[in-house]
Short mmCIF file of C-alpha atoms in Angstrom, two decimals:
data_model
loop_
_atom_site.label_atom_id
_atom_site.label_comp_id
_atom_site.label_asym_id
_atom_site.label_seq_id
_atom_site.Cartn_x
_atom_site.Cartn_y
_atom_site.Cartn_z
CA MET A 176 -7.87 -14.13 85.65
CA GLU A 177 -6.78 -11.91 88.54
CA GLN A 178 -7.00 -8.78 86.38
CA LYS A 179 -10.37 -9.92 85.07
CA ASN A 180 -11.68 -10.40 88.59
CA THR A 181 -10.32 -6.98 89.56
CA LEU A 182 -12.35 -5.33 86.79
CA VAL A 183 -15.49 -7.24 87.78
CA LYS A 184 -14.99 -6.49 91.48
CA ASN A 185 -14.47 -2.79 90.84
CA ALA A 186 -17.45 -2.63 88.49
CA SER A 187 -19.55 -4.42 91.10
CA PHE A 188 -18.60 -1.88 93.77
CA LEU A 189 -19.48 1.02 91.48
CA MET A 190 -22.70 -0.61 90.29
CA MET A 191 -23.87 -1.23 93.83
CA ALA A 192 -23.02 2.32 94.87
CA ALA A 193 -24.65 3.73 91.75
CA MET A 194 -27.79 1.67 92.28
CA ILE A 195 -28.14 2.72 95.92
CA SER A 196 -27.37 6.36 95.09
CA LYS A 197 -29.80 6.53 92.19
CA ILE A 198 -32.58 4.80 94.13
CA ILE A 199 -32.14 7.34 96.93
CA GLY A 200 -32.11 10.13 94.33
CA LEU A 201 -35.26 8.76 92.74
CA LEU A 202 -37.17 8.31 95.97
CA TYR A 203 -36.55 11.80 97.32
CA LYS A 204 -37.72 13.44 94.08
CA SER A 205 -41.32 12.41 94.82
CA PRO A 206 -41.63 14.27 98.18
CA LEU A 207 -39.56 17.12 96.74
CA SER A 208 -41.97 17.54 93.82
CA ALA A 209 -44.87 17.55 96.29
CA ILE A 210 -43.17 20.43 98.17
CA VAL A 211 -42.02 22.62 95.27
CA GLY A 212 -44.62 21.67 92.63
CA ASN A 213 -44.18 20.91 88.92
CA VAL A 214 -43.10 24.47 88.15
CA GLY A 215 -40.45 24.25 90.87
CA MET A 216 -39.23 20.93 89.48
CA GLY A 217 -38.85 22.64 86.11
CA TYR A 218 -36.71 25.35 87.73
CA ILE A 219 -34.60 22.68 89.46
CA SER A 220 -34.06 20.90 86.12
CA LEU A 221 -32.95 24.10 84.39
CA ALA A 222 -30.54 24.94 87.24
CA GLN A 223 -29.20 21.39 87.43
CA ASN A 224 -28.63 21.24 83.65
CA ALA A 225 -26.63 24.47 83.74
CA TYR A 226 -24.79 23.25 86.87
CA MET A 227 -23.85 19.99 85.15
CA ILE A 228 -22.36 21.87 82.22
CA LEU A 229 -20.29 24.09 84.50
CA LEU A 230 -19.28 20.99 86.44
CA MET A 231 -18.08 19.39 83.21
CA ILE A 232 -15.67 22.26 82.72
CA ALA A 233 -14.53 22.38 86.34
CA SER A 234 -14.36 18.81 87.51
CA TYR A 235 -16.76 16.21 86.17
CA SER A 236 -14.23 14.07 84.29
CA ILE A 237 -11.34 14.66 86.69
CA PRO A 238 -11.72 11.21 88.35
CA GLN A 239 -11.35 9.43 84.99
CA ALA A 240 -8.54 11.72 83.84
CA VAL A 241 -6.56 11.44 87.08
CA SER A 242 -7.03 7.66 87.21
CA LYS A 243 -5.74 7.36 83.63
CA LEU A 244 -2.58 9.44 84.22
CA ILE A 245 -1.74 7.89 87.57
CA SER A 246 -2.54 4.29 86.55
CA GLU A 247 -0.05 4.58 83.67
CA ARG A 248 2.71 5.39 86.18
CA ILE A 249 1.58 2.72 88.62
CA ALA A 250 1.86 0.15 85.80
CA PHE A 251 5.63 0.86 85.87
CA ARG A 252 5.74 1.27 89.70
CA ASP A 253 6.51 4.97 89.22
CA TYR A 254 4.93 6.00 92.55
CA ARG A 255 6.88 9.23 92.97
CA ASN A 256 5.59 10.79 89.77
CA ALA A 257 2.12 9.37 90.36
CA GLN A 258 1.99 11.38 93.58
CA LYS A 259 3.23 14.49 91.80
CA ILE A 260 0.41 14.14 89.27
CA PHE A 261 -2.04 13.88 92.18
CA LYS A 262 -0.75 17.16 93.63
CA GLY A 263 -0.71 18.86 90.23
CA ALA A 264 -4.26 17.73 89.51
CA MET A 265 -5.35 19.10 92.88
CA LEU A 266 -3.95 22.54 92.04
CA TYR A 267 -5.59 22.34 88.61
CA ALA A 268 -8.96 21.53 90.22
CA VAL A 269 -8.67 24.38 92.73
CA VAL A 270 -7.85 26.99 90.10
CA VAL A 271 -10.28 25.89 87.39
CA GLY A 272 -13.02 25.06 89.90
CA GLY A 273 -12.64 28.46 91.54
CA VAL A 274 -12.92 30.31 88.24
CA VAL A 275 -15.98 28.33 87.11
CA ALA A 276 -17.64 28.79 90.51
CA LEU A 277 -17.29 32.57 90.14
CA VAL A 278 -18.77 32.37 86.63
CA CYS A 279 -21.70 30.43 88.06
CA LEU A 280 -22.26 32.95 90.86
CA PHE A 281 -22.04 36.14 88.83
CA GLY A 282 -23.09 34.88 85.39
CA ALA A 283 -26.15 32.79 86.28
CA LYS A 284 -28.59 35.31 84.81
CA TRP A 285 -26.97 34.89 81.39
CA ILE A 286 -26.78 31.09 81.65
CA ILE A 287 -30.45 30.44 82.55
CA PRO A 288 -33.00 31.01 79.72
CA SER A 289 -34.22 34.62 79.78
CA ASN A 290 -37.89 33.63 80.20
CA GLN A 291 -37.13 31.53 83.32
CA PRO A 292 -35.58 34.09 85.76
CA ASN A 293 -36.89 32.27 88.84
CA ALA A 294 -34.33 29.47 88.24
CA ILE A 295 -31.35 31.85 88.58
CA LEU A 296 -31.09 31.71 92.39
CA ALA A 297 -31.08 27.90 92.40
CA LEU A 298 -28.05 27.94 90.08
CA GLN A 299 -26.18 30.59 92.08
CA ILE A 300 -26.48 28.52 95.26
CA LEU A 301 -24.62 25.72 93.46
CA ALA A 302 -21.47 27.83 92.90
CA PRO A 303 -19.53 26.60 96.01
CA THR A 304 -20.48 23.03 95.12
CA ILE A 305 -18.70 23.37 91.76
CA PHE A 306 -15.48 24.39 93.54
CA LEU A 307 -15.59 21.53 96.05
CA SER A 308 -16.53 18.93 93.42
CA GLY A 309 -13.20 19.37 91.65
CA ILE A 310 -11.25 18.57 94.81
CA LEU A 311 -13.51 15.60 95.51
CA GLY A 312 -12.97 14.34 91.94
CA VAL A 313 -9.18 14.33 92.33
CA TYR A 314 -9.38 12.16 95.45
CA ARG A 315 -11.78 9.74 93.76
CA GLY A 316 -9.58 9.46 90.67
CA TYR A 317 -6.50 8.87 92.83
CA PHE A 318 -7.94 5.76 94.50
CA GLN A 319 -9.50 4.52 91.24
CA ALA A 320 -6.01 4.58 89.68
CA PHE A 321 -4.95 2.03 92.33
CA ARG A 322 -8.03 0.00 91.29
CA ASN A 323 -9.67 0.61 94.63
CA MET A 324 -13.27 1.62 93.94
CA MET A 325 -14.50 1.21 97.51
CA PRO A 326 -13.79 4.83 98.67
CA THR A 327 -15.53 6.25 95.59
CA SER A 328 -18.48 3.90 96.07
CA ILE A 329 -19.01 4.74 99.75
CA SER A 330 -18.55 8.47 99.16
CA GLN A 331 -21.19 8.40 96.40
CA ILE A 332 -23.72 6.78 98.73
CA LEU A 333 -22.98 9.25 101.53
CA GLU A 334 -23.23 12.13 99.06
CA GLN A 335 -26.66 11.05 97.88
CA ILE A 336 -28.04 10.39 101.39
CA PHE A 337 -27.16 13.88 102.61
CA ASN A 338 -28.24 15.39 99.31
CA ALA A 339 -31.72 13.84 99.64
CA PHE A 340 -32.22 14.75 103.29
CA VAL A 341 -30.96 18.33 103.08
CA SER A 342 -32.71 19.01 99.73
CA ILE A 343 -36.14 18.21 101.17
CA LEU A 344 -35.49 19.98 104.48
CA ALA A 345 -33.99 23.13 102.93
CA ALA A 346 -36.74 23.37 100.28
CA TRP A 347 -39.40 23.18 103.01
CA LEU A 348 -37.61 25.74 105.21
CA PHE A 349 -37.06 28.19 102.34
CA ILE A 350 -40.72 28.01 101.32
CA ARG A 351 -41.98 28.34 104.89
CA ASN A 352 -39.72 31.20 105.94
CA ILE A 353 -39.00 33.19 102.76
CA SER A 354 -41.67 32.67 100.06
CA ASP A 355 -44.86 34.76 100.01
CA GLY A 356 -47.04 31.71 99.39
CA SER A 357 -47.81 32.31 95.71
CA GLU A 358 -47.20 29.47 93.24
CA LEU A 359 -44.25 31.12 91.54
CA SER A 360 -42.66 32.21 94.83
CA VAL A 361 -43.01 28.70 96.27
CA ALA A 362 -41.46 27.27 93.10
CA LYS A 363 -38.56 29.75 93.14
CA TRP A 364 -37.61 29.38 96.81
CA GLY A 365 -38.30 25.64 96.88
CA ALA A 366 -35.95 25.12 93.91
CA ALA A 367 -33.30 27.28 95.58
CA GLY A 368 -33.56 25.33 98.83
CA SER A 369 -33.31 21.98 97.05
CA THR A 370 -29.93 22.91 95.53
CA VAL A 371 -28.52 23.42 99.03
CA GLY A 372 -28.75 19.65 99.37
CA THR A 373 -26.43 19.10 96.40
CA GLY A 374 -23.73 21.12 98.16
CA ALA A 375 -24.28 19.33 101.47
CA GLY A 376 -23.79 15.96 99.79
CA VAL A 377 -20.51 17.02 98.18
CA VAL A 378 -19.19 18.41 101.48
CA VAL A 379 -19.87 15.12 103.31
CA ALA A 380 -18.35 13.03 100.49
CA LEU A 381 -15.21 15.22 100.47
CA LEU A 382 -14.79 14.89 104.24
CA PHE A 383 -15.04 11.11 103.90
CA MET A 384 -12.38 11.03 101.15
CA LEU A 385 -10.07 13.19 103.28
CA VAL A 386 -10.40 10.66 106.11
CA VAL A 387 -9.68 7.75 103.71
CA TYR A 388 -6.60 9.51 102.36
CA GLY A 389 -5.40 10.23 105.89
CA VAL A 390 -5.78 6.56 106.86
CA ASN A 391 -3.76 5.48 103.79
CA ARG A 392 -1.18 8.24 104.00
CA LYS A 393 1.47 6.11 105.73
CA GLY A 394 1.30 3.44 103.01
CA ILE A 395 1.35 6.10 100.28
CA CYS A 396 4.52 7.66 101.73
CA ALA A 397 6.16 4.23 102.05
CA ARG A 398 5.57 3.49 98.35
CA ILE A 399 7.04 6.85 97.37
CA ARG A 400 10.16 6.26 99.50
CA SER A 401 10.63 2.82 97.94
CA ASP A 402 10.66 4.30 94.42
CA LYS A 403 14.34 5.06 93.82
CA THR A 404 14.61 4.05 90.16
CA HIS A 405 12.46 6.58 88.29
CA GLU A 406 13.58 10.02 87.33
CA GLU A 407 11.36 12.60 88.95
CA GLU A 408 9.31 14.72 86.54
CA SER A 409 9.25 18.46 87.05
CA TYR A 410 6.00 20.24 87.90
CA LYS A 411 6.31 22.02 84.58
CA GLU A 412 6.09 18.64 82.84
CA ILE A 413 3.29 17.56 85.15
CA PHE A 414 1.16 20.61 84.41
CA LYS A 415 1.85 20.26 80.70
CA LEU A 416 0.57 16.68 80.92
CA ILE A 417 -2.50 17.75 82.83
CA ILE A 418 -3.32 20.51 80.35
CA LEU A 419 -2.69 18.31 77.30
CA ILE A 420 -4.37 15.16 78.63
CA VAL A 421 -6.89 16.19 81.28
CA SER A 422 -8.27 19.24 79.51
CA PRO A 423 -9.30 17.41 76.30
CA ILE A 424 -10.99 14.70 78.39
CA ILE A 425 -12.92 17.32 80.34
CA LEU A 426 -13.71 19.25 77.17
CA SER A 427 -14.98 16.11 75.43
CA ALA A 428 -17.18 15.34 78.45
CA PHE A 429 -18.44 18.92 78.33
CA ILE A 430 -19.34 18.66 74.65
CA TYR A 431 -20.77 15.18 75.20
CA ASN A 432 -23.16 16.45 77.89
CA VAL A 433 -23.82 20.05 76.85
CA ASN A 434 -26.61 18.87 74.55
CA GLY A 435 -28.91 18.47 77.56
CA TYR A 436 -28.39 22.09 78.56
CA LEU A 437 -28.64 23.41 75.00
CA ASN A 438 -31.77 21.38 74.32
CA GLY A 439 -33.37 22.85 77.46
CA VAL A 440 -32.52 26.41 76.42
CA LEU A 441 -33.71 25.85 72.84
CA PHE A 442 -36.89 24.17 74.08
CA SER A 443 -37.70 27.11 76.35
CA ASP A 444 -36.82 29.85 73.86
CA ILE A 445 -38.42 28.32 70.74
CA LEU A 446 -41.66 27.34 72.44
CA GLY A 447 -41.75 30.80 74.01
CA TYR A 448 -41.31 32.25 70.52
CA ARG A 449 -44.21 30.08 69.31
CA GLY A 450 -46.51 31.45 72.01
CA ALA A 451 -46.28 29.06 74.99
CA ASN A 452 -46.10 30.79 78.38
CA ALA A 453 -43.16 30.28 80.74
CA GLN A 454 -45.16 28.27 83.28
CA GLU A 455 -46.39 25.75 80.67
CA ILE A 456 -42.85 25.38 79.34
CA SER A 457 -41.48 24.70 82.82
CA ILE A 458 -44.11 22.03 83.49
CA MET A 459 -43.46 20.29 80.14
CA TYR A 460 -39.71 20.40 80.65
CA ALA A 461 -40.09 18.87 84.12
CA GLU A 462 -41.77 15.83 82.52
CA TYR A 463 -38.66 15.26 80.41
CA ALA A 464 -35.76 16.36 82.63
CA SER A 465 -37.06 15.77 86.17
CA TYR A 466 -39.10 12.61 85.65
CA PHE A 467 -38.12 10.76 82.44
CA MET A 468 -34.38 11.49 82.66
CA MET A 469 -34.33 10.78 86.40
CA ILE A 470 -35.60 7.24 85.76
CA ILE A 471 -33.52 6.58 82.65
CA ASN A 472 -30.33 7.70 84.41
CA ILE A 473 -30.50 4.82 86.92
CA PRO A 474 -29.66 2.03 84.43
CA LEU A 475 -27.34 4.43 82.57
CA THR A 476 -25.35 4.97 85.76
CA LEU A 477 -25.25 1.23 86.46
CA SER A 478 -24.02 0.39 82.96
CA SER A 479 -21.41 3.18 83.06
CA ALA A 480 -19.76 1.61 86.12
CA ALA A 481 -18.00 -0.91 83.88
CA PRO A 482 -16.47 1.75 81.57
CA THR A 483 -15.35 3.75 84.62
CA SER A 484 -13.58 0.69 86.03
CA MET A 485 -12.14 -0.11 82.61
CA ILE A 486 -10.23 3.16 82.04
CA PRO A 487 -7.27 2.49 84.39
CA GLU A 488 -7.13 -1.14 83.23
CA VAL A 489 -7.09 -0.23 79.52
CA SER A 490 -4.61 2.62 80.11
CA ALA A 491 -2.18 0.32 81.91
CA LEU A 492 -2.46 -2.50 79.33
CA TYR A 493 -2.16 -0.16 76.35
CA ALA A 494 0.84 1.59 77.92
CA THR A 495 2.66 -1.77 78.10
CA GLY A 496 1.82 -2.55 74.44
CA ASP A 497 -0.53 -5.50 75.10
CA ILE A 498 -3.14 -4.76 72.40
CA ASP A 499 -4.76 -8.22 72.47
CA GLU A 500 -5.43 -8.06 76.20
CA THR A 501 -6.65 -4.47 75.81
CA CYS A 502 -9.28 -5.67 73.32
CA ASN A 503 -10.20 -8.57 75.60
CA ARG A 504 -10.79 -6.14 78.44
CA ILE A 505 -13.01 -3.99 76.20
CA ASP A 506 -15.01 -7.09 75.21
CA GLN A 507 -15.52 -7.92 78.86
CA THR A 508 -16.65 -4.37 79.58
CA VAL A 509 -19.20 -4.50 76.76
CA GLN A 510 -20.59 -7.77 78.10
CA LEU A 511 -20.79 -6.45 81.66
CA SER A 512 -22.49 -3.24 80.56
CA MET A 513 -25.05 -4.85 78.26
CA PHE A 514 -25.79 -7.62 80.77
CA ILE A 515 -27.25 -4.80 82.89
CA SER A 516 -28.54 -2.46 80.18
CA ALA A 517 -30.60 -4.86 78.07
CA PRO A 518 -33.00 -6.12 80.79
CA CYS A 519 -33.31 -2.60 82.20
CA ALA A 520 -34.36 -1.23 78.80
CA VAL A 521 -36.94 -3.96 78.21
CA GLY A 522 -38.21 -3.84 81.79
CA LEU A 523 -38.76 -0.09 81.71
CA ALA A 524 -40.53 -0.36 78.34
CA VAL A 525 -43.10 -2.94 79.50
CA LEU A 526 -43.64 -1.53 83.02
CA THR A 527 -43.47 2.16 82.12
CA HIS A 528 -46.73 3.50 83.49
CA PRO A 529 -46.75 1.53 86.78
CA ILE A 530 -43.19 2.72 87.52
CA VAL A 531 -43.84 6.37 86.66
CA SER A 532 -47.14 6.53 88.56
CA LEU A 533 -45.49 4.97 91.63
CA LEU A 534 -42.54 7.36 91.67
CA PHE A 535 -44.09 10.59 90.40
CA SER A 536 -47.77 10.92 91.20
CA ARG A 537 -47.77 14.54 90.02
CA THR A 538 -46.83 13.67 86.42
CA ASN A 539 -49.39 14.45 83.70
CA GLY A 540 -48.54 11.19 81.91
CA THR A 541 -46.03 12.54 79.39
CA ALA A 542 -43.05 11.09 81.29
CA GLY A 543 -44.55 7.61 80.91
CA TYR A 544 -44.82 7.85 77.14
CA LEU A 545 -41.31 9.31 76.93
CA LEU A 546 -40.00 6.34 78.93
CA MET A 547 -41.86 3.79 76.81
CA LEU A 548 -40.49 5.27 73.58
CA GLY A 549 -37.02 6.07 74.88
CA SER A 550 -36.05 3.12 77.07
CA PHE A 551 -33.83 1.61 74.33
CA THR A 552 -31.60 4.70 74.51
CA ILE A 553 -30.07 2.97 77.54
CA LEU A 554 -28.32 0.61 75.10
CA LEU A 555 -27.15 3.43 72.83
CA ASN A 556 -25.78 5.52 75.68
CA GLY A 557 -24.10 2.48 77.21
CA MET A 558 -22.31 1.83 73.91
CA SER A 559 -21.19 5.45 73.59
CA ASN A 560 -19.92 5.53 77.20
CA ILE A 561 -17.76 2.47 76.56
CA SER A 562 -16.29 3.80 73.31
CA ASN A 563 -15.54 7.17 74.93
CA GLY A 564 -13.77 5.41 77.81
CA VAL A 565 -11.71 3.25 75.44
CA LEU A 566 -10.51 6.19 73.34
CA GLN A 567 -9.62 8.17 76.46
CA GLY A 568 -7.87 5.14 77.97
CA ILE A 569 -5.60 4.63 74.94
CA GLY A 570 -4.50 8.25 74.97
CA LYS A 571 -6.79 9.62 72.25
CA PRO A 572 -8.90 12.08 74.29
CA LYS A 573 -9.32 14.50 71.38
CA ILE A 574 -11.26 11.96 69.34
CA PRO A 575 -14.29 11.71 71.70
CA MET A 576 -14.23 15.50 71.79
CA ILE A 577 -14.42 15.70 67.99
CA THR A 578 -17.09 13.01 67.63
CA ALA A 579 -19.16 14.62 70.41
CA ALA A 580 -18.88 18.00 68.69
CA ILE A 581 -20.11 16.54 65.39
CA ALA A 582 -22.98 14.76 67.15
CA LEU A 583 -23.82 17.97 69.02
CA ALA A 584 -24.10 19.93 65.77
CA VAL A 585 -26.48 17.28 64.38
CA ASP A 586 -28.45 17.33 67.66
CA VAL A 587 -28.90 21.12 67.65
CA VAL A 588 -30.07 21.16 64.01
CA ALA A 589 -32.55 18.37 64.80
CA VAL A 590 -33.94 20.11 67.91
CA VAL A 591 -34.37 23.46 66.20
CA ALA A 592 -36.04 21.92 63.14
CA LEU A 593 -38.37 19.69 65.18
CA LEU A 594 -39.42 22.46 67.58
CA LEU A 595 -39.95 25.05 64.84
CA PHE A 596 -41.67 22.95 62.18
CA THR A 597 -43.49 20.20 64.10
CA ASN A 598 -45.82 19.95 67.07
CA LEU A 599 -43.80 17.24 68.80
CA GLY A 600 -43.13 19.50 71.77
CA VAL A 601 -41.10 17.75 74.45
CA TYR A 602 -40.91 14.59 72.31
CA ALA A 603 -38.53 16.50 70.04
CA LEU A 604 -35.95 16.33 72.84
CA LEU A 605 -36.25 12.53 72.90
CA VAL A 606 -35.76 12.28 69.12
CA ALA A 607 -32.69 14.52 69.35
CA MET A 608 -31.32 12.42 72.22
CA ILE A 609 -31.56 9.30 70.02
CA ILE A 610 -29.92 11.03 67.03
CA TYR A 611 -27.08 12.25 69.22
CA ALA A 612 -26.34 8.83 70.78
CA VAL A 613 -26.42 7.03 67.40
CA SER A 614 -24.03 9.59 65.90
CA VAL A 615 -21.50 9.16 68.73
CA CYS A 616 -21.66 5.35 68.55
CA ILE A 617 -21.05 5.22 64.79
CA LEU A 618 -18.17 7.73 64.82
CA ASN A 619 -16.39 6.26 67.86
CA ASP A 620 -16.67 2.73 66.50
CA ARG A 621 -14.78 3.78 63.35
CA PHE A 622 -11.89 5.17 65.42
CA MET A 623 -11.73 2.08 67.66
CA LYS A 624 -11.34 -0.04 64.53
CA LYS A 625 -8.65 2.31 63.25
CA TYR A 626 -6.43 2.39 66.37
CA LEU A 627 -7.07 -1.05 67.90
CA ASN A 628 -8.45 -3.02 64.96
CA TYR A 629 -11.31 -3.64 67.38
CA ARG A 630 -14.47 -5.50 66.41
CA ASN A 631 -17.53 -5.30 68.62
CA PRO A 632 -18.65 -8.65 70.11
CA TRP A 633 -22.14 -8.26 68.62
CA ILE A 634 -23.44 -11.74 69.43
CA LYS A 635 -22.10 -12.14 72.96
CA GLY A 636 -22.18 -8.50 73.87
CA TYR A 637 -25.54 -7.35 72.48
CA VAL A 638 -27.68 -10.04 70.83
CA GLN A 639 -27.58 -12.58 73.66
CA PRO A 640 -28.65 -10.25 76.50
CA ILE A 641 -31.37 -8.73 74.29
CA LEU A 642 -32.74 -12.18 73.38
CA ALA A 643 -32.70 -13.17 77.06
CA SER A 644 -34.58 -9.97 77.91
CA ILE A 645 -37.54 -10.77 75.63
CA PRO A 646 -39.06 -13.61 77.71
CA MET A 647 -38.23 -11.55 80.79
CA GLY A 648 -40.30 -8.66 79.40
CA VAL A 649 -43.23 -10.96 78.56
CA VAL A 650 -43.23 -12.35 82.11
CA ALA A 651 -42.93 -8.90 83.70
CA PHE A 652 -45.85 -7.52 81.67
CA GLY A 653 -48.05 -10.57 82.12
CA VAL A 654 -47.43 -11.04 85.85
CA TYR A 655 -47.99 -7.36 86.65
CA HIS A 656 -51.28 -6.99 84.78
CA GLY A 657 -52.55 -10.43 85.77
CA LEU A 658 -51.80 -9.83 89.44
CA TYR A 659 -53.27 -6.32 89.26
CA LEU A 660 -56.64 -7.80 88.27
CA LEU A 661 -56.60 -9.84 91.48
CA LEU A 662 -54.84 -7.39 93.80
CA PRO A 663 -54.91 -3.79 92.49
CA ILE A 664 -51.99 -2.49 94.59
CA ASN A 665 -49.36 -1.02 92.27
CA ILE A 666 -46.26 -1.41 94.45
CA VAL A 667 -47.03 -5.06 95.32
CA CYS A 668 -47.66 -6.02 91.70
CA LEU A 669 -44.49 -4.23 90.60
CA ALA A 670 -42.33 -5.90 93.26
CA VAL A 671 -43.58 -9.41 92.39
CA SER A 672 -43.30 -8.92 88.62
CA ILE A 673 -39.77 -7.47 88.84
CA MET A 674 -38.51 -10.31 91.07
CA LEU A 675 -39.96 -13.01 88.81
CA ALA A 676 -38.68 -11.21 85.71
CA ALA A 677 -35.16 -11.12 87.16
CA VAL A 678 -35.22 -14.88 87.70
CA VAL A 679 -36.50 -15.46 84.17
CA TYR A 680 -33.74 -13.24 82.77
CA ILE A 681 -30.98 -15.19 84.53
CA VAL A 682 -32.41 -18.52 83.33
CA ALA A 683 -32.88 -17.24 79.77
CA PHE A 684 -29.42 -15.71 79.68
CA VAL A 685 -27.78 -18.94 80.84
CA PHE A 686 -29.57 -20.89 78.06
CA VAL A 687 -29.18 -18.32 75.29
CA ALA A 688 -25.52 -17.56 76.00
CA LYS A 689 -24.69 -21.12 77.14
CA VAL A 690 -22.96 -19.60 80.16
CA SER A 691 -20.88 -21.91 82.31
CA GLU A 692 -20.81 -21.62 86.08
CA GLU A 693 -17.30 -20.15 85.93
CA GLN A 694 -18.34 -17.56 83.32
CA LEU A 695 -21.37 -16.52 85.37
CA ARG A 696 -19.08 -15.90 88.33
CA SER A 697 -17.21 -13.34 86.23
CA PHE A 698 -20.26 -11.07 86.08
CA PRO A 699 -21.05 -8.49 88.78
CA PHE A 700 -22.45 -10.28 91.84
CA GLY A 701 -21.56 -13.53 90.09
CA GLY A 702 -21.46 -15.53 93.32
CA ILE A 703 -25.09 -14.63 94.01
CA LEU A 704 -26.07 -15.43 90.42
CA VAL A 705 -24.41 -18.85 90.64
CA ARG A 706 -26.24 -19.65 93.89
CA ILE A 707 -29.53 -18.69 92.22
CA GLY A 708 -28.59 -20.87 89.24
CA ARG A 709 -27.96 -23.84 91.53
CA MET A 710 -31.29 -23.30 93.30
CA LEU A 711 -32.99 -23.36 89.89
CA LYS A 712 -31.05 -26.56 88.95
CA LEU A 713 -29.25 -24.77 86.09
CA TYR A 714 -25.92 -26.17 87.31
#
């Protein structure tokens, strides 16, 4: 029970931080789009997609990789070698991050699509951020290995606050002082200024993690001194481990996420080949990447908090040979993730247009239809995140890399075919996103059965939260539109319908899943949910 509560507590910390961070990220995009325009938002999306791919190579999966390697040693109280892995990972991050940052700075013009040259500067400004993100990732992974998610959670919130503030301020200053006032110049310099905020957020988060490490340094040194039983590994062995274990995890994450970048490049190049001008392409791509994906990533980030918390737990249990408890922990992670994902998917589907119009007034409406059609991808991506985390946690990092590569090949073929031979336009990217996620889920599930004899908890994990989400969706839709007839104020109607829908979901979930009070406490924010249940006379 203590380990179970640890997983829930850690997932709750990460979910809360992710929710706050994503809400901040969502809210600042509206004033930012008003400053830089739809064309500028398209440039930002292109630069951010390329940045994310470079970040995958340099640092993106370092927290998970470091937490896996260190947590395995902590399971055997091998603190001395855990610290050596921390130092080795830091050197790895500095070297690899430095090389990738230089590639970003000097190779941006070859990374950005050739018909979108105004996005190059925005990407180049992100080069120092890539270097610093690797160092930040090592510190986050170190504390996650000790099952302490609080430093990561706080640093994520600080990162997003400074990112939002500096992005808006720098975009405004760049436009005012550097651009010539034309639409394309405003878009170019506004996009460049906005990426300064990304770097500012990483700098602040890194400073916070350095302070946290300094505060805990005395306890860290005491644990190392107390470890007199384990043979110290050489740095040669450490670096071999990092290269053999960390690199495949990072490479699999790179392959897993490169489809977004490739789809953007293919979308721009193929539509350009078919006669669309660069400005139209940028505006259409902004609807998908800047608006639709920005909204869909909030529940995705929330649901991925459970897999992130699971990796050190699964690694430690698998290392000790406890397969049954490893599978139990995976079941719990699925239930936690889908408990969040299912109502989010249904809620976004039924309240699509009110949400999009509230957050992004400059949208031409395409983002709303994308969200309505694509909200269920939250479930698919949640499933693939969990299976990737499990396979990495049990020491099979090459498998997610292989399955992601196969899914990527299918994705690219689908995008090219749809863009060349249909008039789906930006909707082709949504179809490809669905094909990709389904491919990863099917392939990973086969390998989980092979190595763990694992069977997905379909009823408890997926069917029950989806069934509970149906009456929630009916109430959300009905309350919003009914109230809007009486009081046509979008934000008020949304707030009331979401609050009532949340209550309905909790009630429905308790009845559908026959959840006891003790079981409800095991979910994120379970104490609050139990108090609500008592107020509603459920217990």
